[in-house]
CSV table of C-alpha atoms (C1' of nucleotides) in Angstrom, one decimal:
chain,number,residue,atom,x,y,z
A,612,MET,CA,139.9,245.1,214.2
A,613,THR,CA,142.9,245.1,215.8
A,614,ILE,CA,143.7,242.1,218.6
A,615,ILE,CA,144.0,243.7,221.7
A,616,ASN,CA,146.2,242.1,224.1
A,617,ASN,CA,143.3,241.8,226.5
A,618,ASN,CA,142.9,238.6,228.8
A,619,THR,CA,140.5,237.8,226.3
A,620,PRO,CA,142.5,234.5,224.3
A,621,ILE,CA,143.3,235.7,220.7
A,622,TYR,CA,141.2,233.0,219.2
A,623,GLN,CA,138.2,234.6,220.6
A,624,GLN,CA,138.2,237.5,219.6
A,625,LEU,CA,138.8,236.1,216.0
A,626,ALA,CA,135.8,233.9,216.7
A,627,ASP,CA,133.6,237.0,217.5
A,628,LYS,CA,135.0,239.2,214.8
A,629,ILE,CA,133.5,236.5,212.0
A,630,SER,CA,130.8,236.4,214.4
A,631,ASP,CA,130.4,239.9,213.8
A,632,ASP,CA,130.4,240.2,210.0
A,633,ILE,CA,128.4,237.5,209.8
A,634,VAL,CA,125.4,239.2,211.8
A,635,GLU,CA,126.4,242.9,210.0
A,636,LYS,CA,126.5,241.1,206.9
A,637,LYS,CA,129.7,241.8,205.5
A,638,LEU,CA,129.7,237.6,205.5
A,639,GLN,CA,126.4,236.1,204.1
A,640,SER,CA,125.2,233.1,204.5
A,641,ASP,CA,126.8,230.1,201.8
A,642,GLU,CA,130.4,232.6,201.2
A,643,LYS,CA,133.4,231.6,202.0
A,644,VAL,CA,134.9,232.5,204.9
A,645,PRO,CA,138.9,233.9,204.8
A,646,SER,CA,140.6,231.0,205.2
A,647,VAL,CA,142.9,229.3,207.6
A,648,ARG,CA,146.4,231.0,206.0
A,649,GLU,CA,144.3,234.6,205.1
A,650,ILE,CA,143.0,234.8,208.9
A,651,ALA,CA,146.6,233.9,210.4
A,652,ALA,CA,148.0,237.1,207.8
A,653,ASP,CA,145.1,239.4,208.2
A,654,TYR,CA,145.7,239.4,212.1
A,655,GLU,CA,149.3,238.5,212.2
A,656,VAL,CA,149.1,235.8,214.3
A,657,ASN,CA,149.9,231.7,214.3
A,658,ALA,CA,147.9,229.7,211.5
A,659,ASN,CA,147.2,227.8,214.7
A,660,THR,CA,145.5,230.4,216.6
A,661,ALA,CA,143.7,231.0,213.4
A,662,MET,CA,142.6,227.4,213.3
A,663,LYS,CA,141.2,227.1,216.6
A,664,ALA,CA,139.4,230.5,216.5
A,665,ILE,CA,138.0,228.3,213.2
A,666,GLU,CA,137.1,225.1,215.0
A,667,LEU,CA,135.6,227.3,217.6
A,668,LEU,CA,132.8,228.3,215.3
A,669,SER,CA,132.4,225.2,213.0
A,670,SER,CA,131.9,223.6,216.2
A,671,ASN,CA,128.9,226.0,217.2
A,672,GLY,CA,127.2,225.1,213.5
A,673,ILE,CA,128.2,228.5,212.5
A,674,ILE,CA,130.0,227.7,210.0
A,675,TYR,CA,130.3,224.3,207.9
A,676,ASN,CA,133.6,222.4,205.9
A,677,LYS,CA,133.3,222.0,201.9
A,678,ARG,CA,136.6,219.5,201.7
A,679,GLY,CA,139.7,220.9,200.3
A,680,MET,CA,137.5,224.4,199.9
A,681,GLY,CA,137.9,226.1,203.2
A,682,TYR,CA,134.7,227.2,205.1
A,683,PHE,CA,131.1,228.5,204.5
A,684,VAL,CA,128.8,230.7,206.6
A,685,SER,CA,125.9,228.2,207.4
A,686,ASN,CA,122.7,228.9,206.7
A,687,GLU,CA,121.4,228.9,210.5
A,688,ALA,CA,124.6,230.9,211.3
A,689,ASP,CA,122.8,234.7,212.5
A,690,ASP,CA,120.0,232.4,214.7
A,691,ILE,CA,122.6,230.4,216.7
A,692,ILE,CA,124.8,234.0,216.8
A,693,ARG,CA,122.3,235.8,218.1
A,694,ALA,CA,120.5,232.6,220.3
A,695,ASN,CA,124.5,231.6,221.9
A,696,LYS,CA,124.5,236.0,222.7
A,697,LYS,CA,121.3,236.1,224.2
A,698,LYS,CA,121.6,233.1,226.5
A,699,GLU,CA,125.8,234.8,227.2
A,700,PHE,CA,123.4,238.0,228.1
A,701,ILE,CA,120.3,236.4,229.8
A,702,GLU,CA,121.9,234.3,232.4
A,703,ASN,CA,125.8,236.0,232.9
A,704,ASP,CA,125.2,240.0,232.0
A,705,LEU,CA,122.3,240.6,233.0
A,706,PRO,CA,121.9,239.5,236.6
A,707,LYS,CA,125.0,240.8,237.1
A,708,VAL,CA,124.5,244.5,235.7
A,709,ILE,CA,120.9,244.7,237.8
A,710,LYS,CA,122.7,242.9,240.4
A,711,THR,CA,125.2,246.1,240.1
A,712,MET,CA,122.4,249.0,239.2
A,713,HIS,CA,120.6,248.1,242.4
A,714,GLN,CA,123.9,248.0,245.0
A,715,LEU,CA,125.2,251.6,243.4
A,716,GLY,CA,122.6,252.4,243.4
A,717,ILE,CA,121.7,253.4,239.2
A,718,SER,CA,118.5,253.9,237.7
A,719,ILE,CA,117.1,252.3,235.1
A,720,ASN,CA,116.9,256.2,233.3
A,721,GLU,CA,120.5,255.9,233.1
A,722,VAL,CA,120.9,253.2,231.2
A,723,GLU,CA,118.0,253.9,229.5
A,724,GLN,CA,119.7,257.2,228.6
A,725,GLU,CA,123.1,255.6,227.0
A,726,PHE,CA,120.7,253.1,225.1
A,727,ASN,CA,119.1,255.5,223.2
A,728,ASN,CA,122.1,258.1,222.2
A,729,TYR,CA,123.9,254.4,221.2
A,730,LYS,CA,125.5,254.8,217.1
A,731,ASN,CA,127.3,251.5,216.2
B,666,MET,CA,127.1,231.2,247.9
B,667,THR,CA,129.3,228.6,246.3
B,668,ILE,CA,132.6,228.9,244.3
B,669,ILE,CA,131.8,228.5,240.6
B,670,ASN,CA,134.4,226.7,238.3
B,671,ASN,CA,133.9,229.1,235.8
B,672,ASN,CA,136.5,231.5,234.1
B,673,THR,CA,136.4,234.2,237.2
B,674,PRO,CA,139.4,233.2,239.4
B,675,ILE,CA,138.3,231.7,242.2
B,676,TYR,CA,140.3,234.5,244.8
B,677,GLN,CA,138.3,236.9,242.4
B,678,GLN,CA,135.5,235.0,243.0
B,679,LEU,CA,136.0,235.2,247.1
B,680,ALA,CA,136.7,238.6,247.1
B,681,ASP,CA,133.8,239.7,245.1
B,682,LYS,CA,131.9,238.0,247.6
B,683,ILE,CA,133.6,239.5,250.8
B,684,SER,CA,133.1,243.1,248.6
B,685,ASP,CA,128.9,242.3,248.0
B,686,ASP,CA,129.1,241.5,252.9
B,687,ILE,CA,130.3,244.5,253.5
B,688,VAL,CA,128.3,247.1,250.5
B,689,GLU,CA,125.2,245.0,251.7
B,690,LYS,CA,126.7,245.5,255.0
B,691,LYS,CA,126.8,242.2,256.7
B,692,LEU,CA,130.3,243.3,257.6
B,693,GLN,CA,130.6,246.5,258.7
B,694,SER,CA,133.1,249.2,259.6
B,695,ASP,CA,136.3,247.8,261.6
B,696,GLU,CA,134.8,244.5,261.8
B,697,LYS,CA,136.5,241.9,261.8
B,698,VAL,CA,137.1,239.6,258.9
B,699,PRO,CA,137.0,235.6,258.6
B,700,SER,CA,140.3,235.0,258.8
B,701,VAL,CA,142.0,233.0,256.1
B,702,ARG,CA,141.6,229.2,257.5
B,703,GLU,CA,138.1,230.2,258.0
B,704,ILE,CA,137.1,231.4,254.8
B,705,ALA,CA,139.2,228.4,253.1
B,706,ALA,CA,137.0,225.7,255.3
B,707,ASP,CA,133.9,228.2,254.4
B,708,TYR,CA,134.4,227.7,250.6
B,709,GLU,CA,136.5,224.6,250.9
B,710,VAL,CA,139.5,226.2,248.8
B,711,ASN,CA,142.9,226.2,249.1
B,712,ALA,CA,144.5,228.1,252.2
B,713,ASN,CA,146.3,230.1,249.6
B,714,THR,CA,143.2,230.8,247.4
B,715,ALA,CA,141.8,232.8,250.6
B,716,MET,CA,144.9,234.4,251.5
B,717,LYS,CA,145.1,235.6,247.4
B,718,ALA,CA,141.2,237.4,248.1
B,719,ILE,CA,142.4,238.7,251.2
B,720,GLU,CA,145.9,240.6,250.1
B,721,LEU,CA,143.6,241.6,246.6
B,722,LEU,CA,141.4,243.2,249.0
B,723,SER,CA,144.1,244.7,251.4
B,724,SER,CA,146.1,245.9,248.3
B,725,ASN,CA,142.8,247.5,247.8
B,726,GLY,CA,142.1,249.4,250.8
B,727,ILE,CA,139.4,248.0,251.6
B,728,ILE,CA,140.2,245.9,254.8
B,729,TYR,CA,143.0,246.7,257.2
B,730,ASN,CA,145.5,244.2,258.8
B,731,LYS,CA,145.9,244.5,262.9
B,732,ARG,CA,149.2,242.2,263.6
B,733,GLY,CA,148.4,239.1,265.0
B,734,MET,CA,144.8,240.3,265.2
B,735,GLY,CA,144.0,239.3,261.7
B,736,TYR,CA,142.0,241.4,258.7
B,737,PHE,CA,138.9,244.2,259.5
B,738,VAL,CA,136.8,246.2,257.4
B,739,SER,CA,138.4,249.7,256.5
B,740,ASN,CA,136.2,252.8,257.1
B,741,GLU,CA,136.5,253.4,253.2
B,742,ALA,CA,136.2,249.7,252.5
B,743,ASP,CA,132.0,250.8,250.8
B,744,ASP,CA,133.1,254.2,248.9
B,745,ILE,CA,136.4,252.3,247.4
B,746,ILE,CA,134.2,248.8,246.1
B,747,ARG,CA,131.3,251.3,244.8
B,748,ALA,CA,134.0,253.4,243.2
B,749,ASN,CA,135.7,250.5,242.2
B,750,LYS,CA,132.4,248.6,241.0
B,751,LYS,CA,131.1,252.2,239.3
B,752,LYS,CA,134.5,252.2,237.3
B,753,GLU,CA,134.1,249.0,235.8
B,754,PHE,CA,130.3,249.3,235.2
B,755,ILE,CA,130.8,252.4,233.1
B,756,GLU,CA,133.9,251.8,231.6
B,757,ASN,CA,133.3,247.8,230.3
B,758,ASP,CA,129.5,246.3,231.9
B,759,LEU,CA,127.4,249.2,230.1
B,760,PRO,CA,129.6,249.3,226.8
B,761,LYS,CA,128.9,246.3,226.2
B,762,VAL,CA,124.8,245.4,227.8
B,763,ILE,CA,123.4,248.2,225.2
B,764,LYS,CA,125.7,247.2,222.3
B,765,THR,CA,123.9,243.7,222.9
B,766,MET,CA,120.8,245.2,223.7
B,767,HIS,CA,120.8,246.4,220.1
B,768,GLN,CA,121.7,243.4,218.7
B,769,LEU,CA,119.7,241.2,220.1
B,770,GLY,CA,116.8,244.1,219.5
B,771,ILE,CA,116.5,243.7,223.6
B,772,SER,CA,114.3,246.4,224.5
B,773,ILE,CA,115.2,248.9,227.8
B,774,ASN,CA,111.7,247.6,229.1
B,775,GLU,CA,112.9,244.0,229.5
B,776,VAL,CA,116.1,245.3,231.6
B,777,GLU,CA,113.5,247.5,233.8
B,778,GLN,CA,111.6,244.4,234.0
B,779,GLU,CA,114.3,242.5,235.3
B,780,PHE,CA,115.6,245.7,238.0
B,781,ASN,CA,112.2,246.0,239.7
B,782,ASN,CA,112.0,242.4,240.0
B,783,TYR,CA,115.2,241.8,241.6
B,784,LYS,CA,115.4,240.6,245.0
B,785,ASN,CA,118.7,240.7,246.9
C,701,MET,CA,148.8,200.4,224.6
C,702,THR,CA,150.3,201.7,222.2
C,703,ILE,CA,149.8,205.0,220.2
C,704,ILE,CA,149.6,202.5,216.6
C,705,ASN,CA,150.7,205.0,213.4
C,706,ASN,CA,147.7,204.7,211.7
C,707,ASN,CA,145.5,207.1,209.9
C,708,THR,CA,143.3,207.9,213.1
C,709,PRO,CA,144.5,211.4,214.7
C,710,ILE,CA,146.7,210.3,217.8
C,711,TYR,CA,144.8,213.1,220.0
C,712,GLN,CA,141.4,210.5,218.7
C,713,GLN,CA,143.9,207.4,220.7
C,714,LEU,CA,144.3,209.2,223.6
C,715,ALA,CA,141.0,209.7,224.0
C,716,ASP,CA,139.4,207.2,223.0
C,717,LYS,CA,142.5,205.3,225.4
C,718,ILE,CA,141.4,207.3,228.1
C,719,SER,CA,137.5,206.4,227.9
C,720,ASP,CA,138.1,203.0,227.7
C,721,ASP,CA,140.3,202.9,231.0
C,722,ILE,CA,136.4,204.8,232.2
C,723,VAL,CA,134.5,202.2,231.0
C,724,GLU,CA,137.0,199.3,232.3
C,725,LYS,CA,136.8,201.3,235.9
C,726,LYS,CA,140.4,201.8,235.1
C,727,LEU,CA,139.4,204.8,236.2
C,728,GLN,CA,136.7,205.9,238.9
C,729,SER,CA,133.6,208.9,238.9
C,730,ASP,CA,135.4,211.8,240.2
C,731,GLU,CA,139.1,210.1,240.4
C,732,LYS,CA,141.8,211.9,238.9
C,733,VAL,CA,142.8,212.1,235.1
C,734,PRO,CA,146.4,211.8,234.7
C,735,SER,CA,147.7,215.6,234.0
C,736,VAL,CA,148.5,216.4,230.7
C,737,ARG,CA,152.2,216.8,231.5
C,738,GLU,CA,151.5,212.8,232.8
C,739,ILE,CA,149.9,211.9,229.5
C,740,ALA,CA,152.2,213.3,227.3
C,741,ALA,CA,155.2,211.7,228.9
C,742,ASP,CA,153.6,208.5,229.0
C,743,TYR,CA,152.8,207.8,225.1
C,744,GLU,CA,155.6,210.1,224.6
C,745,VAL,CA,153.5,212.5,222.1
C,746,ASN,CA,153.6,216.5,222.8
C,747,ALA,CA,151.7,218.4,225.0
C,748,ASN,CA,149.6,219.7,222.9
C,749,THR,CA,149.0,216.7,221.7
C,750,ALA,CA,147.5,215.0,224.9
C,751,MET,CA,145.7,218.7,225.6
C,752,LYS,CA,143.9,217.7,222.7
C,753,ALA,CA,142.8,214.7,223.6
C,754,ILE,CA,141.7,215.8,227.4
C,755,GLU,CA,139.7,219.3,225.2
C,756,LEU,CA,138.2,216.2,223.3
C,757,LEU,CA,136.7,214.5,226.7
C,758,SER,CA,136.1,217.3,228.0
C,759,SER,CA,133.6,219.2,226.0
C,760,ASN,CA,131.9,215.9,225.7
C,761,GLY,CA,130.9,215.9,229.0
C,762,ILE,CA,133.4,213.2,229.9
C,763,ILE,CA,135.9,215.0,232.4
C,764,TYR,CA,135.5,218.0,234.2
C,765,ASN,CA,137.9,220.6,235.6
C,766,LYS,CA,139.4,221.4,239.0
C,767,ARG,CA,140.9,224.9,238.2
C,768,GLY,CA,144.4,224.5,239.1
C,769,MET,CA,143.6,220.8,239.6
C,770,GLY,CA,143.4,219.2,237.0
C,771,TYR,CA,141.2,216.8,235.0
C,772,PHE,CA,138.3,214.7,236.8
C,773,VAL,CA,135.9,211.9,235.4
C,774,SER,CA,132.5,213.1,235.6
C,775,ASN,CA,129.6,211.2,237.4
C,776,GLU,CA,128.0,210.7,233.8
C,777,ALA,CA,130.7,210.0,232.0
C,778,ASP,CA,130.4,206.4,231.5
C,779,ASP,CA,126.7,207.0,230.0
C,780,ILE,CA,128.0,209.4,227.8
C,781,ILE,CA,130.6,207.0,226.2
C,782,ARG,CA,128.5,204.2,226.3
C,783,ALA,CA,125.8,206.4,224.2
C,784,ASN,CA,128.5,207.7,222.1
C,785,LYS,CA,129.5,204.6,220.9
C,786,LYS,CA,126.2,203.2,220.6
C,787,LYS,CA,124.9,205.9,218.7
C,788,GLU,CA,127.7,205.3,216.4
C,789,PHE,CA,127.2,202.1,215.8
C,790,ILE,CA,123.3,202.6,215.3
C,791,GLU,CA,124.0,205.0,212.6
C,792,ASN,CA,127.4,203.9,211.2
C,793,ASP,CA,128.8,200.2,211.7
C,794,LEU,CA,125.4,198.7,211.9
C,795,PRO,CA,124.2,199.4,208.9
C,796,LYS,CA,127.4,199.4,206.8
C,797,VAL,CA,128.2,196.3,208.1
C,798,ILE,CA,124.4,194.7,207.4
C,799,LYS,CA,125.2,196.5,204.1
C,800,THR,CA,128.5,193.9,203.6
C,801,MET,CA,127.1,190.9,204.8
C,802,HIS,CA,124.6,190.8,202.1
C,803,GLN,CA,126.9,191.9,199.0
C,804,LEU,CA,129.3,189.1,200.3
C,805,GLY,CA,127.0,186.6,201.0
C,806,ILE,CA,128.1,186.6,204.7
C,807,SER,CA,125.2,185.2,207.5
C,808,ILE,CA,125.0,186.1,210.7
C,809,ASN,CA,125.5,182.8,212.0
C,810,GLU,CA,129.4,183.7,211.1
C,811,VAL,CA,129.3,186.7,212.7
C,812,GLU,CA,127.5,184.9,216.1
C,813,GLN,CA,130.5,182.5,215.6
C,814,GLU,CA,132.6,185.4,216.4
C,815,PHE,CA,130.6,186.8,218.5
C,816,ASN,CA,130.5,184.3,221.1
C,817,ASN,CA,134.1,183.4,220.8
C,818,TYR,CA,135.0,186.7,221.4
C,819,LYS,CA,137.6,187.4,224.9
C,820,ASN,CA,138.1,190.9,226.3
D,1425,MET,CA,122.8,209.0,196.7
D,1426,THR,CA,125.0,212.2,197.4
D,1427,ILE,CA,128.3,212.6,198.5
D,1428,ILE,CA,128.4,213.0,202.1
D,1429,ASN,CA,131.6,215.4,204.0
D,1430,ASN,CA,132.3,212.5,206.9
D,1431,ASN,CA,136.0,211.6,206.9
D,1432,THR,CA,135.7,209.5,204.3
D,1433,PRO,CA,137.2,211.3,201.1
D,1434,ILE,CA,135.3,212.0,198.2
D,1435,TYR,CA,137.4,210.2,195.3
D,1436,GLN,CA,137.2,207.3,198.1
D,1437,GLN,CA,133.4,207.3,197.8
D,1438,LEU,CA,133.0,207.9,194.5
D,1439,ALA,CA,135.3,204.3,194.0
D,1440,ASP,CA,133.0,202.8,196.4
D,1441,LYS,CA,129.9,204.3,195.0
D,1442,ILE,CA,130.7,202.7,191.3
D,1443,SER,CA,132.3,199.5,192.9
D,1444,ASP,CA,128.6,199.2,194.5
D,1445,ASP,CA,126.6,199.4,190.9
D,1446,ILE,CA,129.4,196.4,190.1
D,1447,VAL,CA,128.2,194.2,192.3
D,1448,GLU,CA,124.3,195.3,192.2
D,1449,LYS,CA,124.9,194.9,188.2
D,1450,LYS,CA,123.8,197.9,187.8
D,1451,LEU,CA,127.2,198.2,185.5
D,1452,GLN,CA,127.9,194.9,183.9
D,1453,SER,CA,131.0,193.4,182.4
D,1454,ASP,CA,132.6,195.4,179.6
D,1455,GLU,CA,130.2,198.0,180.3
D,1456,LYS,CA,131.7,201.2,180.1
D,1457,VAL,CA,131.8,203.4,183.3
D,1458,PRO,CA,130.7,207.3,183.3
D,1459,SER,CA,133.4,209.1,182.4
D,1460,VAL,CA,135.3,211.1,184.5
D,1461,ARG,CA,133.1,214.7,183.4
D,1462,GLU,CA,130.4,212.7,184.0
D,1463,ILE,CA,131.0,212.2,187.5
D,1464,ALA,CA,131.9,214.9,187.8
D,1465,ALA,CA,128.8,216.4,186.7
D,1466,ASP,CA,126.3,213.9,188.1
D,1467,TYR,CA,127.8,213.9,191.8
D,1468,GLU,CA,129.2,218.0,191.8
D,1469,VAL,CA,132.2,217.6,192.2
D,1470,ASN,CA,136.1,218.1,191.0
D,1471,ALA,CA,136.9,216.8,188.1
D,1472,ASN,CA,140.7,215.4,189.6
D,1473,THR,CA,138.3,214.0,192.5
D,1474,ALA,CA,136.1,211.4,189.9
D,1475,MET,CA,139.8,210.7,188.0
D,1476,LYS,CA,141.1,209.9,191.5
D,1477,ALA,CA,138.2,207.7,191.6
D,1478,ILE,CA,138.7,206.1,188.4
D,1479,GLU,CA,142.8,205.5,189.0
D,1480,LEU,CA,142.1,204.3,192.1
D,1481,LEU,CA,139.7,201.2,190.9
D,1482,SER,CA,142.2,201.4,187.8
D,1483,SER,CA,144.8,200.6,189.9
D,1484,ASN,CA,142.8,197.9,191.4
D,1485,GLY,CA,142.2,196.4,188.0
D,1486,ILE,CA,139.0,196.6,188.4
D,1487,ILE,CA,138.3,198.8,185.7
D,1488,TYR,CA,140.2,199.3,183.2
D,1489,ASN,CA,141.1,201.9,179.9
D,1490,LYS,CA,140.3,201.6,176.1
D,1491,ARG,CA,143.1,204.5,174.9
D,1492,GLY,CA,140.1,207.1,173.4
D,1493,MET,CA,137.0,205.3,174.5
D,1494,GLY,CA,137.2,205.6,178.7
D,1495,TYR,CA,137.2,202.6,181.3
D,1496,PHE,CA,135.2,199.7,181.5
D,1497,VAL,CA,134.0,196.9,183.7
D,1498,SER,CA,136.5,194.2,184.0
D,1499,ASN,CA,135.7,190.5,183.7
D,1500,GLU,CA,137.6,189.9,187.0
D,1501,ALA,CA,135.7,193.3,188.9
D,1502,ASP,CA,132.8,191.2,191.2
D,1503,ASP,CA,135.7,189.2,192.6
D,1504,ILE,CA,138.2,191.8,193.2
D,1505,ILE,CA,135.9,193.7,194.9
D,1506,ARG,CA,134.1,191.0,197.3
D,1507,ALA,CA,137.8,190.1,198.0
D,1508,ASN,CA,138.7,193.4,198.9
D,1509,LYS,CA,136.0,193.8,200.6
D,1510,LYS,CA,136.1,190.4,202.5
D,1511,LYS,CA,139.5,190.6,203.6
D,1512,GLU,CA,138.6,194.6,205.2
D,1513,PHE,CA,135.4,193.2,207.0
D,1514,ILE,CA,137.2,190.4,208.0
D,1515,GLU,CA,140.1,192.0,209.4
D,1516,ASN,CA,138.0,195.3,210.8
D,1517,ASP,CA,135.2,195.5,210.5
D,1518,LEU,CA,133.9,192.7,212.2
D,1519,PRO,CA,136.5,192.8,215.3
D,1520,LYS,CA,135.5,196.4,215.8
D,1521,VAL,CA,131.7,195.7,215.8
D,1522,ILE,CA,132.3,192.5,218.0
D,1523,LYS,CA,134.3,194.1,220.7
D,1524,THR,CA,131.8,196.9,220.4
D,1525,MET,CA,128.5,194.9,221.1
D,1526,HIS,CA,130.4,193.3,223.6
D,1527,GLN,CA,131.2,196.2,225.5
D,1528,LEU,CA,127.7,197.8,225.3
D,1529,GLY,CA,125.8,194.8,225.5
D,1530,ILE,CA,124.3,194.4,222.2
D,1531,SER,CA,122.6,190.9,221.8
D,1532,ILE,CA,122.7,189.1,218.6
D,1533,ASN,CA,119.7,189.4,217.9
D,1534,GLU,CA,119.0,193.1,217.3
D,1535,VAL,CA,122.2,192.0,214.7
D,1536,GLU,CA,119.5,190.0,212.7
D,1537,GLN,CA,117.1,191.7,213.0
D,1538,GLU,CA,118.5,194.9,210.9
D,1539,PHE,CA,119.7,192.0,208.7
D,1540,ASN,CA,116.2,190.4,207.8
D,1541,ASN,CA,114.8,194.2,207.3
D,1542,TYR,CA,117.7,194.9,205.0
D,1543,LYS,CA,116.1,196.0,201.8
D,1544,ASN,CA,118.9,197.4,199.4
E,533,DG,C1',152.0,221.4,240.0
E,534,DT,C1',147.7,222.5,237.2
E,535,DG,C1',145.6,224.0,232.8
E,536,DG,C1',145.7,227.4,228.9
E,537,DT,C1',148.0,230.5,225.1
E,538,DC,C1',150.8,230.8,221.7
E,539,DT,C1',154.8,230.7,218.2
E,540,DA,C1',157.1,228.9,214.5
E,541,DG,C1',157.7,225.5,211.5
E,542,DA,C1',157.4,221.0,209.5
E,543,DC,C1',154.4,217.6,207.2
E,544,DC,C1',150.6,215.2,204.8
E,545,DA,C1',146.0,214.4,202.6
E,546,DC,C1',142.0,215.8,200.0
E,547,DC,C1',140.6,218.8,196.3
F,155,DG,C1',145.2,225.7,196.9
F,156,DT,C1',142.4,223.6,201.8
F,157,DG,C1',142.3,222.3,206.1
F,158,DG,C1',144.2,218.8,209.7
F,159,DT,C1',147.9,217.1,213.2
F,160,DC,C1',152.3,217.2,215.2
F,161,DT,C1',156.4,218.5,217.2
F,162,DA,C1',159.2,221.8,220.0
F,163,DG,C1',159.2,225.1,223.0
F,164,DA,C1',157.2,229.3,225.7
F,165,DC,C1',155.0,231.9,228.8
F,166,DC,C1',151.6,232.9,231.9
F,167,DA,C1',147.9,232.9,235.7
F,168,DC,C1',146.0,229.9,239.0
F,169,DA,C1',145.6,226.8,243.3
DNA sequence: GTGGTCTAGACCACC
DNA sequence: GTGGTCTAGACCACA
């Protein structure tokens, strides 16, 4: 991944990236998350920005802190991430998409095609 | 509609609302768009914010100005709005939705249900 | 209040101070909270530090944001602050105090005296 | 007891635990304090952290060192611990608790109940 | 005017 | 080594 300069804050993109790594099992339960300084170096961002991403994940219960040892993936991480995404999808994305489809006369079949063609 | 205090700029929400009114034929071709003052009063926003929404629609060719008389829906308004929405849908919304559906294990049927249940 | 240089983070002390102002009705419901820049100037701290205090209160639902206008005291602010304090008291302070009292042989009467002598 | 990952430093929690053991006579005067290695193993902490707890107790005169034999509970241990705790209680805990009780409308009776129900 | 993001760099306690 | 706090200063979008 590269950090793209769109309107999404960098710290948010970093948190999303780490969440993705967890969902895709690149980071397992109780595995150590890269340190703030490592993240900052890897993505060439300031340590404070990396820290903010970590704080975001921590406050959501996705990672937990062992003092002086860094952050680790919590057991419930996967569930929390999925629940958050599902909530976001149901409440925001889906209604917006449905509305747009009706307005534009897009059929469910077109979406189904895209769905079936999807490669990760 | 009420103006929500989420991440979407208020002026953008206003522009979207007016666009929707045009697509839904609540505002017809060459019909007068509510004045900046009316919009500001109706939605309880700052006049500058309402003005910014009008400017956005105007710069997109969706509305046009008659000096001293206000703004009016252009003949191509519907086409422009639909084209913009379609572009947005295809390039951003759809890929994101498809990806999320796969990640969360949401089937096309669930979306179809929402689609069929849709009331404007 | 002056910001004391103990081990409590400045941003936490600032948030506590604002919470106290709310409980003591110096800040009423829907009243504007001083801006980040004002707080920073008043207490002679960096704007980022003031911002962090505001974020803390906001994430707790004690204040809410009106875009471009600043932060305002939420209606439930008082309830939330009291609930948080009560939780803190019941879960942490009280058990610790009770244990210490037993260990030191301090009677409830001594505490009662202090309680009755209390001036705000 | 388990070492909790709250704001209190782990070495401090360890020192408190050993102090408690002394006050509760689980460790008697001139009795040997568990070795740094034992403490580290028992509580699953780093040896350096355990060492820091020992140093803290030692510098307070609560335990003393016999070269090559380890640390032992000093005769004055109980007095020192009690004095420290009393100071802490009077200066910090009590005023804070009294203030919180008034703010939250907690009566002395509630505290008395907890006090009477206390089991070590 | 308002908040919000980001950088660079310092300093600290803790493990 | 780890996180965490703080400062100074910049830049931006939004109302």
